[in-house]
XYZ file of C-alpha atoms in Angstrom:
363
model
C 34.509 85.173 110.159
C 35.101 88.564 111.713
C 38.255 87.256 113.442
C 39.526 85.737 110.218
C 39.208 89.058 108.447
C 41.256 90.777 111.182
C 43.982 88.160 110.910
C 44.056 88.725 107.147
C 44.398 92.468 107.743
C 47.137 91.778 110.336
C 49.113 89.621 107.909
C 48.520 92.126 105.115
C 49.884 95.017 107.158
C 52.967 93.024 108.207
C 53.654 91.916 104.625
C 53.110 95.472 103.406
C 55.729 96.841 105.782
C 58.142 94.039 104.866
C 57.705 95.045 101.206
C 58.198 98.666 102.273
C 61.437 97.682 104.006
C 62.724 96.002 100.839
C 61.652 99.032 98.817
C 63.443 101.287 101.256
C 66.601 99.164 101.049
C 66.729 98.790 97.267
C 65.354 102.130 96.085
C 65.218 104.874 98.699
C 68.423 103.990 100.551
C 70.271 103.422 97.297
C 69.165 106.849 96.069
C 70.227 108.525 99.342
C 73.661 106.866 99.152
C 74.088 108.047 95.561
C 73.464 111.612 96.767
C 75.835 111.381 99.731
C 78.643 109.984 97.570
C 78.584 113.200 95.546
C 79.486 115.309 98.569
C 83.060 116.200 99.483
C 82.971 114.398 102.816
C 82.333 110.743 103.642
C 80.670 111.568 106.962
C 77.111 111.642 105.567
C 77.658 108.309 103.779
C 79.027 106.718 106.934
C 76.050 108.002 108.951
C 73.561 106.531 106.480
C 75.369 103.178 106.504
C 75.468 103.216 110.319
C 71.687 103.593 110.662
C 70.772 101.397 107.667
C 70.112 98.142 109.580
C 68.334 99.780 112.555
C 66.014 101.584 110.102
C 65.149 98.323 108.331
C 64.270 96.684 111.648
C 62.337 99.794 112.713
C 60.093 99.578 109.627
C 59.218 95.966 110.443
C 58.539 96.803 114.117
C 56.228 99.657 113.081
C 54.403 97.212 110.831
C 53.884 94.706 113.635
C 52.800 97.435 116.063
C 50.206 98.860 113.686
C 49.028 95.387 112.721
C 48.477 94.463 116.357
C 46.206 97.495 116.760
C 43.761 95.812 114.395
C 43.295 92.825 116.708
C 40.986 92.923 119.693
C 43.525 93.057 122.524
C 42.804 93.415 126.199
C 44.150 96.327 128.196
C 46.934 94.146 129.641
C 47.914 92.914 126.179
C 47.840 96.453 124.788
C 50.037 97.639 127.660
C 52.469 94.770 127.014
C 52.649 95.530 123.273
C 53.242 99.209 123.995
C 56.108 98.408 126.363
C 57.657 96.052 123.833
C 57.364 98.710 121.127
C 58.927 101.429 123.303
C 61.717 99.100 124.428
C 62.404 98.183 120.789
C 62.640 101.850 119.840
C 65.121 102.495 122.667
C 67.245 99.514 121.619
C 67.203 100.628 117.975
C 68.287 104.151 118.941
C 71.137 102.715 121.031
C 72.086 100.450 118.126
C 72.213 103.427 115.766
C 74.341 105.535 118.132
C 76.778 102.628 118.684
C 77.070 102.177 114.911
C 77.716 105.890 114.522
C 80.433 105.758 117.240
C 82.182 102.996 115.280
C 81.942 105.119 112.148
C 83.264 108.167 113.967
C 86.248 106.198 115.323
C 87.178 104.866 111.897
C 86.833 108.356 110.389
C 89.092 109.813 113.082
C 91.723 107.130 112.511
C 91.676 107.726 108.749
C 91.922 111.484 109.301
C 94.933 110.990 111.577
C 96.628 108.853 108.927
C 96.022 111.454 106.203
C 97.358 114.237 108.421
C 100.387 112.150 109.524
C 99.244 112.386 113.143
C 100.307 109.210 114.902
C 97.931 108.297 117.719
C 98.699 104.606 117.747
C 97.477 102.370 120.481
C 94.341 102.674 122.544
C 93.316 106.339 122.793
C 90.564 106.447 120.148
C 89.455 102.788 120.672
C 89.217 103.461 124.407
C 86.951 106.479 123.862
C 84.831 104.488 121.401
C 84.394 101.576 123.805
C 83.683 103.932 126.677
C 80.907 105.585 124.656
C 79.453 102.170 123.804
C 79.412 101.126 127.461
C 77.677 104.366 128.475
C 75.071 103.964 125.713
C 74.372 100.343 126.656
C 74.031 101.204 130.353
C 71.661 104.097 129.601
C 69.589 101.980 127.219
C 69.316 99.153 129.751
C 68.311 101.637 132.471
C 65.567 103.190 130.322
C 64.247 99.772 129.278
C 64.269 98.615 132.903
C 62.274 101.685 133.962
C 59.847 101.049 131.117
C 59.142 97.612 132.582
C 58.719 98.950 136.093
C 62.056 98.015 137.656
C 63.645 100.267 140.293
C 66.862 101.470 138.673
C 67.968 103.586 141.655
C 68.457 100.588 143.946
C 70.275 98.819 141.141
C 72.639 101.781 140.724
C 73.241 101.871 144.492
C 74.121 98.193 144.380
C 76.478 98.906 141.504
C 78.238 101.472 143.694
C 79.087 98.895 146.374
C 79.891 96.232 143.801
C 81.940 98.734 141.817
C 84.086 99.471 144.843
C 84.813 95.780 145.362
C 85.471 95.380 141.653
C 87.843 98.363 141.622
C 89.868 96.885 144.485
C 90.050 93.513 142.748
C 90.929 95.058 139.389
C 93.475 97.541 140.734
C 96.339 96.216 138.594
C 94.178 96.094 135.489
C 93.052 99.695 135.992
C 96.672 100.737 136.574
C 97.610 99.142 133.244
C 94.730 100.903 131.454
C 95.719 104.307 132.842
C 99.340 103.483 132.038
C 98.281 102.841 128.444
C 96.514 106.203 128.397
C 99.653 107.936 129.670
C 101.771 106.220 127.015
C 99.293 107.205 124.300
C 98.951 110.831 125.380
C 102.600 111.422 126.313
C 103.811 109.392 123.286
C 107.335 108.438 124.428
C 107.309 105.951 121.547
C 105.117 104.756 118.695
C 104.468 101.577 116.767
C 107.694 100.451 115.089
C 110.042 102.440 117.353
C 113.197 100.875 118.764
C 113.110 101.362 122.532
C 115.310 100.361 125.435
C 114.346 100.041 129.109
C 116.364 98.714 132.062
C 114.828 95.271 131.445
C 114.104 95.182 127.734
C 115.212 96.283 124.290
C 113.365 95.830 121.025
C 110.773 97.160 118.566
C 107.257 98.172 119.625
C 104.597 96.161 117.776
C 101.351 97.007 119.580
C 99.956 99.120 122.438
C 96.824 97.585 123.957
C 94.680 98.255 127.030
C 96.718 96.069 129.346
C 100.191 95.784 127.876
C 102.657 96.839 125.195
C 104.046 94.193 122.845
C 107.778 94.522 122.163
C 109.660 92.340 119.684
C 113.224 91.792 120.928
C 116.184 91.440 118.591
C 116.120 87.701 119.343
C 112.606 87.763 117.763
C 110.889 87.002 121.062
C 107.585 88.786 121.670
C 107.425 90.294 125.170
C 104.207 91.610 126.736
C 105.137 94.429 129.118
C 102.388 95.691 131.497
C 101.697 99.355 130.822
C 101.893 100.226 134.521
C 105.420 98.797 134.621
C 106.537 100.454 131.406
C 105.244 103.904 132.307
C 107.278 103.928 135.550
C 110.603 103.052 133.876
C 113.080 105.245 132.004
C 112.544 104.646 128.276
C 115.218 105.329 125.677
C 113.770 105.759 122.188
C 116.622 105.093 119.791
C 114.369 105.648 116.760
C 114.030 109.343 117.593
C 117.728 110.077 117.566
C 118.717 112.915 115.285
C 122.152 111.343 114.763
C 124.134 108.313 115.950
C 127.444 108.518 117.803
C 130.858 107.075 116.882
C 133.468 107.275 119.637
C 136.633 105.285 120.409
C 140.311 105.603 121.320
C 142.817 104.849 118.567
C 146.094 103.607 120.040
C 149.341 104.033 118.080
C 152.840 102.829 118.924
C 155.106 104.768 121.275
C 157.652 105.018 118.482
C 155.407 107.492 116.642
C 157.052 110.882 116.248
C 155.412 114.203 117.089
C 155.226 115.147 113.410
C 153.563 111.838 112.529
C 151.072 112.237 115.369
C 150.122 115.776 114.313
C 149.789 114.718 110.665
C 147.548 111.726 111.537
C 145.284 113.838 113.747
C 144.874 116.514 111.080
C 144.255 113.959 108.294
C 141.577 112.195 110.353
C 139.875 115.532 111.111
C 139.881 116.473 107.432
C 138.547 113.052 106.457
C 135.638 113.318 108.922
C 134.856 116.896 107.876
C 134.603 115.829 104.239
C 132.812 112.507 104.817
C 129.256 112.568 103.426
C 127.885 110.317 106.194
C 129.351 112.288 109.150
C 127.517 115.136 110.860
C 129.670 118.269 110.608
C 128.453 119.889 113.822
C 130.421 117.811 116.354
C 133.813 116.340 115.433
C 136.659 115.837 117.922
C 140.032 114.287 117.088
C 142.685 114.856 119.781
C 145.797 113.295 121.272
C 144.169 112.109 124.482
C 146.598 110.264 126.770
C 149.701 108.191 127.289
C 148.385 104.684 127.783
C 150.331 101.653 129.044
C 151.086 100.323 125.581
C 150.012 103.119 123.245
C 149.570 106.794 122.502
C 145.802 107.247 122.366
C 143.981 109.447 119.840
C 140.422 110.263 120.924
C 137.869 110.226 118.066
C 134.307 111.492 118.590
C 131.710 112.182 115.876
C 128.156 111.408 114.728
C 126.637 109.829 111.642
C 123.784 111.578 109.834
C 121.707 108.417 109.496
C 120.195 106.782 112.572
C 119.397 103.544 110.740
C 121.388 100.692 112.326
C 122.529 99.149 109.034
C 123.512 102.498 107.480
C 125.310 103.446 110.704
C 127.421 100.278 110.571
C 128.303 100.911 106.933
C 129.354 104.488 107.714
C 131.396 103.392 110.718
C 133.135 100.708 108.651
C 134.038 103.248 105.955
C 135.423 105.642 108.587
C 137.564 102.854 110.115
C 138.956 101.850 106.723
C 139.869 105.442 105.906
C 141.611 105.796 109.297
C 143.669 102.677 108.555
C 144.591 104.175 105.187
C 145.689 107.409 106.902
C 147.878 105.469 109.332
C 149.508 103.542 106.480
C 150.162 106.725 104.483
C 151.910 108.284 107.494
C 153.852 105.109 108.339
C 152.143 104.921 111.758
C 151.286 101.544 113.238
C 148.383 100.736 115.562
C 149.562 99.638 118.988
C 148.827 96.324 120.612
C 149.278 95.323 124.262
C 152.983 94.789 124.891
C 155.440 94.823 127.789
C 159.200 95.409 127.787
C 161.279 93.381 130.265
C 164.736 94.603 131.237
C 167.076 91.912 132.621
C 169.983 93.091 134.775
C 173.139 91.022 134.480
C 174.296 89.754 137.885
C 177.766 88.484 138.898
C 178.556 84.772 138.538
C 178.523 84.086 142.275
C 174.912 85.275 142.541
C 173.972 83.193 139.517
C 175.498 80.136 141.048
C 173.726 80.696 144.324
C 170.413 80.923 142.414
C 171.068 77.921 140.190
C 172.358 75.548 142.884
C 169.020 74.996 144.652
C 167.343 74.379 141.317
C 169.896 71.755 140.380
C 169.445 70.061 143.774
C 165.660 69.951 143.247
C 166.147 68.448 139.772
C 168.473 65.788 141.176
C 165.985 64.961 143.938
C 163.195 64.505 141.407
C 165.368 62.270 139.237
């Protein structure tokens, strides 16, 4: 009868703490969240949400621990219950800190977005995962010591095993550090158009091991970070302006006055064009080519967008054609003049006779 009464008390204490947990979840926690939502920052709300589940479990564990004190336990059983309780507390603390690290990472990412600070890729996730690994290792070490295990020998073994692991994972570590270099140095960001000696396309993702680049053929290429960081990278998306340069060939029959007028008209057109950058414009009679007189044209468009650049370049070309037509100047095309010297009849006969003999022989 005495034992039955203790079991009833045990069950009553456990049920009481379960009711307390529900009360905490529905009343106390709800009230705390209503207060934190009134503050100017979301940090306090995120902290409360991060420790919500560990606190609920903690209330139940406290209930079981106190309820077990009612029972007549031996010293060995009491020692076991105490170790379980302490280990549970350590695990719950680690759980809360890991949840807070996730919250902190998401808050940092949102802050970067609001401040237009682009830290795409792996920098913040890498720090978050590193913190989680450290917390888990520390928690496991403390729990192991609580149960009487020698952690020092385990750590020494990790040192030897870590060396072997580092040698085996050399390429993986090189890719991770390469990703860190790309994230910190920021030669490109998500959505940038880049060009390397082996690849050209748009960056879609920067991960721990590799960078995903979508080529213009819509193929997705995974480039190891260690390879990418050791190559020259051209970031076309960060151009301030886009270049137009070519040689315009006109016919050799063009007069000096026509040439001067065309050059001046093209310069004026580029200076007044709304899509052309006014800082650098060159239009000059460049050289005497084999089949043309070449006019060198060099300028930049204001827009770096590929489609807008092509539209601007097309408009410039059409206006140049209009200028040539207005000045009665014709674009040159590859041509060759052949001058035939008239020989005397005796030489012609001497050349034609062997041909006639060959024709007769064939017939």
